[in-house]
Amino acid sequence: MKNALITGITGQDGSYLAEFLLEKKYRVYGIMRRKSVVDYGNVEHIKDKINFIYADMTDSVSLITAMKISQADEVYNLAAQSFVATSWEQPLSTADIDGIGVTNILEAIRIIKPNARFYQASTSEMFGLVQEIPQTEKTPFYPRSPYGVAKLYGHWITKNYRESYNLYACSGILFNHESERRGKEFVTRKITDAVARIKHGILNHLELGNMDSKRDWGHSKDYVRAMWLMLQQDKADDYVIATNETRTVREFVEMAFKHVGIEVEWHRKGIDEVGKDKSTNKIVVKINPKFFRPAEVEILLGNPAKANKELGWIREISFAELVKRMVDNDMSIVEKEIKISNIK
Ligand code: NAP
Ligand code: G4F
C-alpha cells in the first residue's frame, strides 16, 4: 500500500484526486487549514477515509511534520490561493502560499523523505501574454498576474530541486479545468449557478467582465488522472495538460443557457452590451466593469501532444459534456434549495 500526501485536499482537484487514489488503494493523507468552523470542503463525503493533518503552506515546520506523519511515497502539491482576481488584492499572501510554499514543501521532502515523488500544480496562467499559439512545454512564459508570477516561481523551484538534488519532481502545466465542485467565483461555475437561478426565476440576470477572453476548458476528473500518471514514469518531467480547444467566455454563456432552453441574443457593444433571452426579450446577461482585471490573459490554448504520447493521457470529458454536467448539477442544487425554502 502506497502513501500519498495531498495539499489542497479540500479544493476541487484535491477531492477528485483523493477519490482516484483511494480507488487505487493508496493510504491518503491530506493537509487541512485550521478554520473557526471545521469544514471539509469538497471531501466531506469521504472524510472518514482520509487521514487529515493540520498544516499550512506558509508554515514550513507544519509541512515537515506532515511529511514525518505521512511518510508519503507521493506528494501532490495542489494547495494555492488559486483565484487570479484575488491575487491583485492579496499579492503578498499569494506569493507566500503559491511561490515560497512550494519551497517549503520541497524542503520538507528533502529533509524527511528525499525519495518521495513530487507533483507541482503549475498552470497555463504562466503563459499569460502568450508568446505562441498553441502553448506547449517549450513556449516562453509571460505571466500577467501576481498569481501567475508566484506560480512561475513554484514551477522553476520544482525544476531546480529536480536538477540540484535529483528529486523526482514534476510540474503539470494544467490549463483551466472545471467541474461540479468548482468554486463559485470562477467564471464557469458563476455562469452555471446563475443560469440555474435565472431559469427558476430567483435571479434576474448574470453580471460578467470580459466575455471575449478565451480558455481551454477541461474537466478536473480527467486532469487529476494526468497528475498521477506523471508520478508513475521512469523519469520526472513537465507536461502540458489541455484539450487543444479554446472557447470564449461568451460561448460558455451561450451553451449553458441553451442547455436549459434559453437562447441568448447579444445587443449593443462594450460595457453596454447585454444578452437577452430571445423568446422573452428579457435581459439575462449584463457587463459589470468591476469584473475586468488590471491585466488580462486573452487566449489560452494548450497542445497536450507530449502527455498524449508519453503518459498515454487523453481527456475523456468533452466541452459540451462539461457544461451539461455543471448546469445539471446547479439545477438540482437550486431545486433542492427552493424545496427547502417552501417547506420553511
Ligand atoms: P481550489 O479549489 O481553490 O483549492 C485550493 C486548495 O488549496 C484548497 O484546499 C485550499 O484550502 C488550499 N489552500 C489555500 N491556501 C492554503 C494554505 N495557505 N495552506 C494550505 N492549504 C491552502 O483550487 P483547484 O482548482 O483545486 O486547483 C488546485 C491547484 O491547481 C491549485 O494550486 C491551482 O492553483 C492549480 N491549478 C488549477 C487550475 C484549474 O483550472 N482548476 C489550472 C491550473 C493550475 P481551503 O479549503 O482551506 O481554502
Ligand atoms: O474562471 P476564471 O476566474 O479563471 P482564470 O483566471 O482563467 O484562472 C483559472 O485557470 C488558471 C489556469 O489557466 C488557474 F491557474 C487558476 O487557478 C484558475 O483556476 O476566469 C476565466 C476568464 C478570465 O479571462 C476572466 O477575465 O473569465 C473572465 N471573466 C469574465 N467575467 C470572469 C468574469 N472571470 C470571473 N472569475 N468572473 C467574472 O465575472
Coordinates of C-alpha atoms and ligand atoms in Angstrom, one line a residue:
M1 CA 0.0 0.0 0.0
K2 CA 1.5 3.4 -1.1
N3 CA 1.1 6.5 1.0
A4 CA 0.1 9.8 -0.7
L5 CA 0.0 13.3 0.8
I6 CA -2.3 15.8 -0.9
T7 CA -2.0 19.5 -0.1
G8 CA -5.2 21.4 -1.0
I9 CA -7.3 18.2 -0.5
T10 CA -10.4 20.3 0.4
G11 CA -10.3 22.0 -3.0
Q12 CA -11.8 20.9 -6.4
D13 CA -8.8 18.9 -7.7
G14 CA -7.8 17.6 -4.2
S15 CA -11.2 16.0 -3.9
Y16 CA -11.1 14.2 -7.3
L17 CA -7.5 13.2 -6.7
A18 CA -8.3 11.8 -3.3
E19 CA -11.2 9.7 -4.8
F20 CA -8.9 8.5 -7.6
L21 CA -6.1 7.4 -5.2
L22 CA -8.5 5.8 -2.7
E23 CA -9.8 3.7 -5.6
K24 CA -6.2 2.7 -6.4
K25 CA -5.9 1.6 -2.7
Y26 CA -3.5 4.3 -1.6
R27 CA -3.4 5.4 2.1
V28 CA -4.4 9.1 1.6
Y29 CA -3.2 11.9 3.9
G30 CA -4.5 15.4 3.4
I31 CA -3.4 18.8 4.6
M32 CA -6.1 21.0 6.1
R33 CA -6.0 24.5 7.3
R34 CA -7.4 25.3 10.8
K35 CA -10.7 27.3 10.4
S36 CA -13.0 28.7 13.1
V37 CA -15.7 26.3 11.9
V38 CA -14.5 22.8 10.8
D39 CA -15.1 22.5 7.1
Y40 CA -14.0 19.5 5.0
G41 CA -15.0 21.3 1.8
N42 CA -15.2 19.0 -1.3
V43 CA -14.1 15.9 0.7
E44 CA -16.9 16.0 3.2
H45 CA -18.4 12.8 1.6
I46 CA -15.1 10.8 2.0
K47 CA -13.7 12.4 5.1
D48 CA -13.7 9.1 7.1
K49 CA -11.3 7.6 4.5
I50 CA -8.7 10.4 4.7
N51 CA -6.0 11.0 7.3
F52 CA -6.1 14.7 7.9
I53 CA -3.1 16.7 9.1
Y54 CA -3.4 20.4 10.1
A55 CA -0.8 22.4 8.3
D56 CA -0.3 25.5 6.2
M57 CA 1.8 26.1 3.1
T58 CA 3.4 29.1 4.8
D59 CA 4.5 27.2 7.9
S60 CA 7.4 25.0 7.0
V61 CA 7.5 23.3 10.3
S62 CA 3.9 22.1 9.8
L63 CA 4.9 20.6 6.4
I64 CA 7.9 18.8 7.8
T65 CA 5.6 17.3 10.5
A66 CA 3.1 16.4 7.7
M67 CA 5.9 14.5 5.8
K68 CA 7.0 12.8 9.1
I69 CA 3.5 11.6 9.9
S70 CA 2.5 10.6 6.4
Q71 CA 5.8 9.1 5.2
A72 CA 4.4 9.8 1.8
D73 CA 5.7 8.0 -1.3
E74 CA 3.9 10.5 -3.5
V75 CA 3.2 14.2 -2.6
Y76 CA 0.7 16.2 -4.7
N77 CA 1.1 19.9 -4.0
L78 CA -2.3 21.3 -5.0
A79 CA -2.7 24.0 -2.2
A80 CA -2.9 27.5 -3.5
Q81 CA -4.6 30.8 -3.4
S82 CA -6.0 29.9 -6.8
F83 CA -8.3 32.8 -7.8
V84 CA -6.4 35.1 -10.2
A85 CA -8.5 38.2 -9.4
T86 CA -7.8 37.9 -5.7
S87 CA -4.0 37.9 -6.4
W88 CA -4.1 41.6 -7.1
E89 CA -5.9 42.2 -3.8
Q90 CA -3.5 39.9 -1.8
P91 CA -0.3 39.8 -3.8
L92 CA 1.9 39.0 -0.8
S93 CA -0.1 36.1 0.7
T94 CA -0.5 34.7 -2.8
A95 CA 3.3 34.8 -3.3
D96 CA 3.8 33.2 0.2
I97 CA 1.4 30.4 -0.5
D98 CA 1.8 29.8 -4.2
G99 CA 5.5 30.6 -4.5
I100 CA 7.5 30.2 -1.3
G101 CA 5.0 27.5 -0.1
V102 CA 6.4 25.3 -2.9
T103 CA 10.0 25.6 -1.5
N104 CA 8.6 24.8 2.0
I105 CA 7.1 21.5 0.9
L106 CA 10.2 20.6 -1.3
E107 CA 12.4 21.2 1.7
A108 CA 10.2 19.0 3.9
I109 CA 10.6 16.3 1.3
R110 CA 14.3 16.8 1.1
I111 CA 14.7 16.6 4.8
I112 CA 12.3 13.8 5.7
K113 CA 11.9 11.5 2.6
P114 CA 14.0 12.5 -0.4
N115 CA 12.9 9.5 -2.4
A116 CA 9.3 10.7 -2.3
R117 CA 7.8 11.6 -5.7
F118 CA 6.5 15.2 -6.0
Y119 CA 3.8 16.8 -8.2
Q120 CA 3.6 20.6 -8.5
A121 CA 0.3 22.2 -9.7
S122 CA 1.7 24.6 -12.3
T123 CA -0.6 26.5 -14.6
S124 CA -1.3 27.9 -18.0
E125 CA -1.5 31.3 -16.3
M126 CA 2.3 31.3 -16.6
F127 CA 1.9 31.8 -20.3
G128 CA -0.1 34.9 -19.7
L129 CA 0.6 37.3 -22.6
V130 CA 1.1 34.3 -24.8
Q131 CA 4.2 34.1 -27.0
E132 CA 2.8 31.5 -29.3
I133 CA -0.5 29.7 -30.1
P134 CA -1.0 26.9 -29.1
Q135 CA 1.2 26.7 -26.0
T136 CA 3.5 23.7 -25.4
E137 CA 6.2 22.8 -22.8
K138 CA 8.6 24.9 -24.9
T139 CA 6.6 28.1 -25.1
P140 CA 8.3 31.0 -23.2
F141 CA 6.4 32.2 -20.1
Y142 CA 5.0 35.8 -19.6
P143 CA 2.7 35.8 -16.5
R144 CA 0.1 38.6 -16.3
S145 CA -1.0 38.4 -12.6
P146 CA 0.6 38.2 -9.2
Y147 CA -0.8 34.7 -9.2
G148 CA 0.9 33.8 -12.4
V149 CA 4.2 35.3 -11.2
A150 CA 4.0 33.3 -7.9
K151 CA 3.2 30.1 -9.8
L152 CA 6.2 30.6 -12.1
Y153 CA 8.5 30.7 -9.1
G154 CA 6.9 27.5 -7.9
H155 CA 7.4 26.0 -11.3
W156 CA 11.1 26.9 -11.5
I157 CA 11.9 25.9 -7.9
T158 CA 10.5 22.5 -8.7
K159 CA 12.7 22.1 -11.7
N160 CA 15.6 23.4 -9.7
Y161 CA 15.2 20.9 -6.9
R162 CA 15.0 18.1 -9.5
E163 CA 18.3 19.3 -11.0
S164 CA 20.0 20.3 -7.7
Y165 CA 19.0 17.3 -5.5
N166 CA 17.9 14.7 -8.1
L167 CA 14.4 14.7 -6.5
Y168 CA 11.7 13.1 -8.6
A169 CA 9.8 16.3 -9.0
C170 CA 7.3 17.1 -11.9
S171 CA 5.2 20.1 -12.8
G172 CA 1.9 19.7 -14.6
I173 CA 1.2 22.8 -16.6
L174 CA -2.6 22.4 -16.4
F175 CA -5.0 24.5 -18.5
N176 CA -8.3 25.5 -17.0
H177 CA -10.3 22.6 -15.6
E178 CA -13.7 22.9 -14.1
S179 CA -16.4 20.7 -12.5
E180 CA -19.5 20.5 -10.4
R181 CA -17.1 21.2 -7.5
R182 CA -15.6 24.4 -8.9
G183 CA -15.7 27.4 -6.6
K184 CA -18.5 29.8 -7.4
E185 CA -16.2 32.8 -8.0
F186 CA -14.6 31.2 -11.1
V187 CA -16.4 32.2 -14.3
T188 CA -17.7 28.8 -15.4
R189 CA -19.4 28.0 -12.1
K190 CA -20.6 31.6 -11.7
I191 CA -22.3 31.1 -15.1
T192 CA -23.9 27.7 -14.4
D193 CA -25.1 28.7 -10.9
A194 CA -26.7 31.9 -12.4
V195 CA -28.2 30.0 -15.3
A196 CA -30.0 27.7 -12.8
R197 CA -31.2 30.6 -10.7
I198 CA -32.5 32.6 -13.7
K199 CA -34.2 29.5 -15.1
H200 CA -36.0 29.1 -11.8
G201 CA -36.9 32.8 -11.6
I202 CA -34.9 33.6 -8.5
L203 CA -32.3 35.7 -10.2
N204 CA -32.8 38.4 -12.8
H205 CA -29.5 38.5 -14.6
L206 CA -25.9 37.5 -14.6
E207 CA -23.1 40.1 -14.4
L208 CA -19.7 39.4 -16.1
G209 CA -16.5 41.1 -17.0
N210 CA -14.5 40.3 -20.2
M211 CA -16.6 37.9 -22.3
D212 CA -14.1 37.7 -25.1
S213 CA -11.2 36.1 -23.3
K214 CA -10.6 32.5 -24.5
R215 CA -9.9 29.5 -22.3
D216 CA -9.0 25.8 -22.9
W217 CA -11.5 24.2 -20.6
G218 CA -11.5 20.5 -19.5
H219 CA -12.9 18.5 -16.6
S220 CA -11.0 18.2 -13.3
K221 CA -11.6 14.4 -13.2
D222 CA -9.6 13.9 -16.4
Y223 CA -6.8 16.2 -15.1
V224 CA -6.1 14.5 -11.8
R225 CA -5.5 11.3 -13.7
A226 CA -2.7 13.1 -15.5
M227 CA -1.2 14.2 -12.2
W228 CA -0.9 10.6 -11.1
L229 CA 0.4 9.4 -14.4
M230 CA 3.3 11.9 -14.2
L231 CA 4.4 10.3 -10.9
Q232 CA 4.4 6.8 -12.4
Q233 CA 7.1 7.4 -15.1
D234 CA 10.8 6.3 -15.1
K235 CA 11.9 9.9 -15.2
A236 CA 10.4 13.1 -13.8
D237 CA 9.4 15.7 -16.4
D238 CA 7.0 18.5 -17.0
Y239 CA 3.8 18.2 -19.1
V240 CA 1.1 20.4 -20.6
I241 CA -2.4 19.1 -19.9
A242 CA -5.0 20.7 -22.0
T243 CA -7.8 19.8 -24.5
N244 CA -6.4 21.6 -27.6
E245 CA -9.7 23.5 -28.0
T246 CA -10.4 27.1 -27.0
R247 CA -13.7 28.9 -26.4
T248 CA -14.7 32.4 -25.3
V249 CA -16.5 33.1 -22.1
R250 CA -19.4 34.2 -24.3
E251 CA -19.6 30.7 -25.9
F252 CA -19.7 29.2 -22.4
V253 CA -22.6 31.5 -21.5
E254 CA -24.5 30.6 -24.7
M255 CA -24.1 26.9 -24.3
A256 CA -25.0 26.9 -20.6
F257 CA -28.3 28.9 -21.2
K258 CA -29.0 26.7 -24.3
H259 CA -28.9 23.6 -22.1
V260 CA -31.9 24.9 -20.1
G261 CA -33.8 26.0 -23.2
I262 CA -32.8 29.7 -23.3
E263 CA -31.3 31.2 -26.5
V264 CA -29.2 34.3 -25.8
E265 CA -29.1 37.1 -28.3
W266 CA -26.4 39.8 -27.9
H267 CA -27.3 43.5 -28.2
R268 CA -25.1 46.7 -28.1
K269 CA -21.3 46.8 -27.6
G270 CA -18.6 47.3 -25.0
I271 CA -19.7 47.8 -21.4
D272 CA -23.3 48.5 -22.6
E273 CA -23.6 45.0 -24.1
V274 CA -26.4 42.8 -22.9
G275 CA -27.6 39.3 -23.5
K276 CA -31.3 38.8 -24.0
D277 CA -33.5 35.7 -23.8
K278 CA -34.6 35.5 -27.4
S279 CA -38.1 34.2 -26.6
T280 CA -39.0 36.8 -23.8
N281 CA -36.6 39.7 -24.7
K282 CA -35.7 39.9 -21.0
I283 CA -32.1 40.8 -20.2
V284 CA -30.2 37.8 -18.7
V285 CA -26.6 39.0 -19.0
K286 CA -25.0 42.4 -18.3
I287 CA -21.4 43.7 -18.2
N288 CA -20.1 44.9 -14.9
P289 CA -16.6 46.6 -15.2
K290 CA -15.8 45.6 -11.6
F291 CA -15.1 42.1 -13.1
F292 CA -12.4 43.3 -15.5
R293 CA -8.9 42.6 -14.5
P294 CA -5.9 45.0 -14.3
A295 CA -4.2 42.8 -16.9
E296 CA -6.0 40.0 -18.9
V297 CA -4.9 36.7 -20.3
E298 CA -6.6 36.9 -23.7
I299 CA -6.2 33.4 -25.0
L300 CA -5.1 30.1 -23.7
L301 CA -4.9 27.0 -26.0
G302 CA -2.7 24.1 -25.0
N303 CA -1.2 21.3 -27.0
P304 CA -1.1 18.2 -24.9
A305 CA 0.8 16.1 -27.5
K306 CA 3.7 15.2 -25.2
A307 CA 1.3 14.0 -22.5
N308 CA -0.7 12.0 -25.1
K309 CA 2.4 10.3 -26.3
E310 CA 4.5 9.8 -23.2
L311 CA 1.8 9.4 -20.5
G312 CA -0.9 7.9 -22.7
W313 CA -3.2 10.6 -21.3
I314 CA -6.3 11.5 -23.2
R315 CA -9.2 13.7 -22.0
E316 CA -12.5 11.8 -21.9
I317 CA -15.0 14.6 -21.0
S318 CA -15.8 16.9 -23.8
F319 CA -16.6 20.6 -23.5
A320 CA -20.3 20.1 -24.2
E321 CA -20.4 17.3 -21.5
L322 CA -18.6 19.6 -19.0
V323 CA -21.1 22.4 -19.5
K324 CA -24.0 19.9 -19.3
R325 CA -22.7 18.3 -16.0
M326 CA -22.2 21.7 -14.4
V327 CA -25.6 23.1 -15.4
D328 CA -27.4 19.9 -14.4
N329 CA -25.7 19.9 -11.0
D330 CA -26.6 23.5 -10.3
M331 CA -30.2 23.0 -11.5
S332 CA -30.6 20.2 -8.9
I333 CA -28.9 22.3 -6.2
V334 CA -31.3 25.2 -6.8
E335 CA -34.3 22.9 -7.0
K336 CA -33.4 21.5 -3.5
E337 CA -32.9 25.0 -2.1
I338 CA -36.3 26.0 -3.4
K339 CA -38.0 22.9 -1.9
I340 CA -36.4 23.5 1.5
S341 CA -37.4 27.2 1.5
N342 CA -41.0 26.2 0.5
I343 CA -41.1 23.7 3.5
K344 CA -40.0 26.5 5.8
Ligands
NAP1 P1 -9.1 25.3 -5.2 O1 -10.4 24.6 -5.4 O2 -9.1 26.7 -5.0 O3 -8.3 24.6 -4.0 C1 -7.2 25.2 -3.4 C2 -6.9 24.4 -2.1 O4 -5.7 25.0 -1.5 C3 -7.9 24.4 -1.0 O5 -8.0 23.1 -0.4 C4 -7.4 25.4 0.0 O6 -7.9 25.1 1.3 C5 -5.9 25.1 -0.1 N1 -5.1 26.2 0.4 C6 -5.1 27.5 0.1 N2 -4.2 28.2 0.8 C7 -3.6 27.3 1.6 C8 -2.6 27.4 2.6 N3 -2.0 28.6 2.9 N4 -2.2 26.3 3.2 C9 -2.7 25.1 2.9 N5 -3.7 24.9 2.0 C10 -4.2 26.0 1.4 O7 -8.1 25.0 -6.5 P2 -8.2 23.9 -7.6 O8 -8.9 24.4 -8.7 O9 -8.5 22.6 -7.0 O10 -6.6 23.9 -8.1 C11 -5.7 23.0 -7.5 C12 -4.3 23.5 -7.8 O11 -4.1 23.5 -9.2 C13 -4.0 25.0 -7.3 O12 -2.7 25.0 -6.9 C14 -4.3 25.8 -8.6 O13 -3.5 27.0 -8.5 C15 -3.7 24.9 -9.6 N6 -4.3 25.0 -11.0 C16 -5.7 25.0 -11.1 C17 -6.2 25.0 -12.4 C18 -7.7 25.0 -12.6 O14 -8.2 25.4 -13.7 N7 -8.5 24.5 -11.6 C19 -5.4 25.1 -13.5 C20 -4.0 25.1 -13.3 C21 -3.5 25.0 -12.0 P3 -9.2 25.8 1.9 O15 -10.3 24.8 1.6 O16 -8.9 25.8 3.4 O17 -9.4 27.1 1.3
G4F2 O1 -12.7 31.5 -14.3 P1 -11.6 32.5 -14.1 O2 -11.6 33.3 -12.9 O3 -10.2 31.6 -14.3 P2 -8.7 32.0 -14.7 O4 -8.4 33.4 -14.4 O5 -8.5 31.6 -16.2 O6 -7.9 31.1 -13.8 C1 -8.2 29.7 -13.6 O7 -7.4 29.0 -14.5 C2 -6.0 29.0 -14.3 C3 -5.4 28.2 -15.4 O8 -5.3 28.9 -16.6 C4 -5.7 28.5 -13.0 F1 -4.3 28.5 -12.8 C5 -6.3 29.4 -11.9 O9 -6.0 28.9 -10.6 C6 -7.8 29.3 -12.1 O10 -8.3 28.1 -11.9 O11 -11.6 33.5 -15.4 C7 -11.6 33.0 -16.7 C8 -11.8 34.2 -17.7 C9 -10.9 35.4 -17.4 O12 -10.5 35.9 -18.7 C10 -11.8 36.4 -16.8 O13 -11.4 37.8 -17.0 O14 -13.2 34.7 -17.5 C11 -13.1 36.1 -17.5 N1 -14.3 36.6 -16.8 C12 -15.2 37.4 -17.3 N2 -16.1 37.7 -16.4 C13 -14.6 36.4 -15.5 C14 -15.8 37.1 -15.2 N3 -14.0 35.7 -14.5 C15 -14.6 35.6 -13.3 N4 -14.0 34.9 -12.3 N5 -15.7 36.3 -13.0 C16 -16.4 37.1 -13.9 O15 -17.4 37.7 -13.7

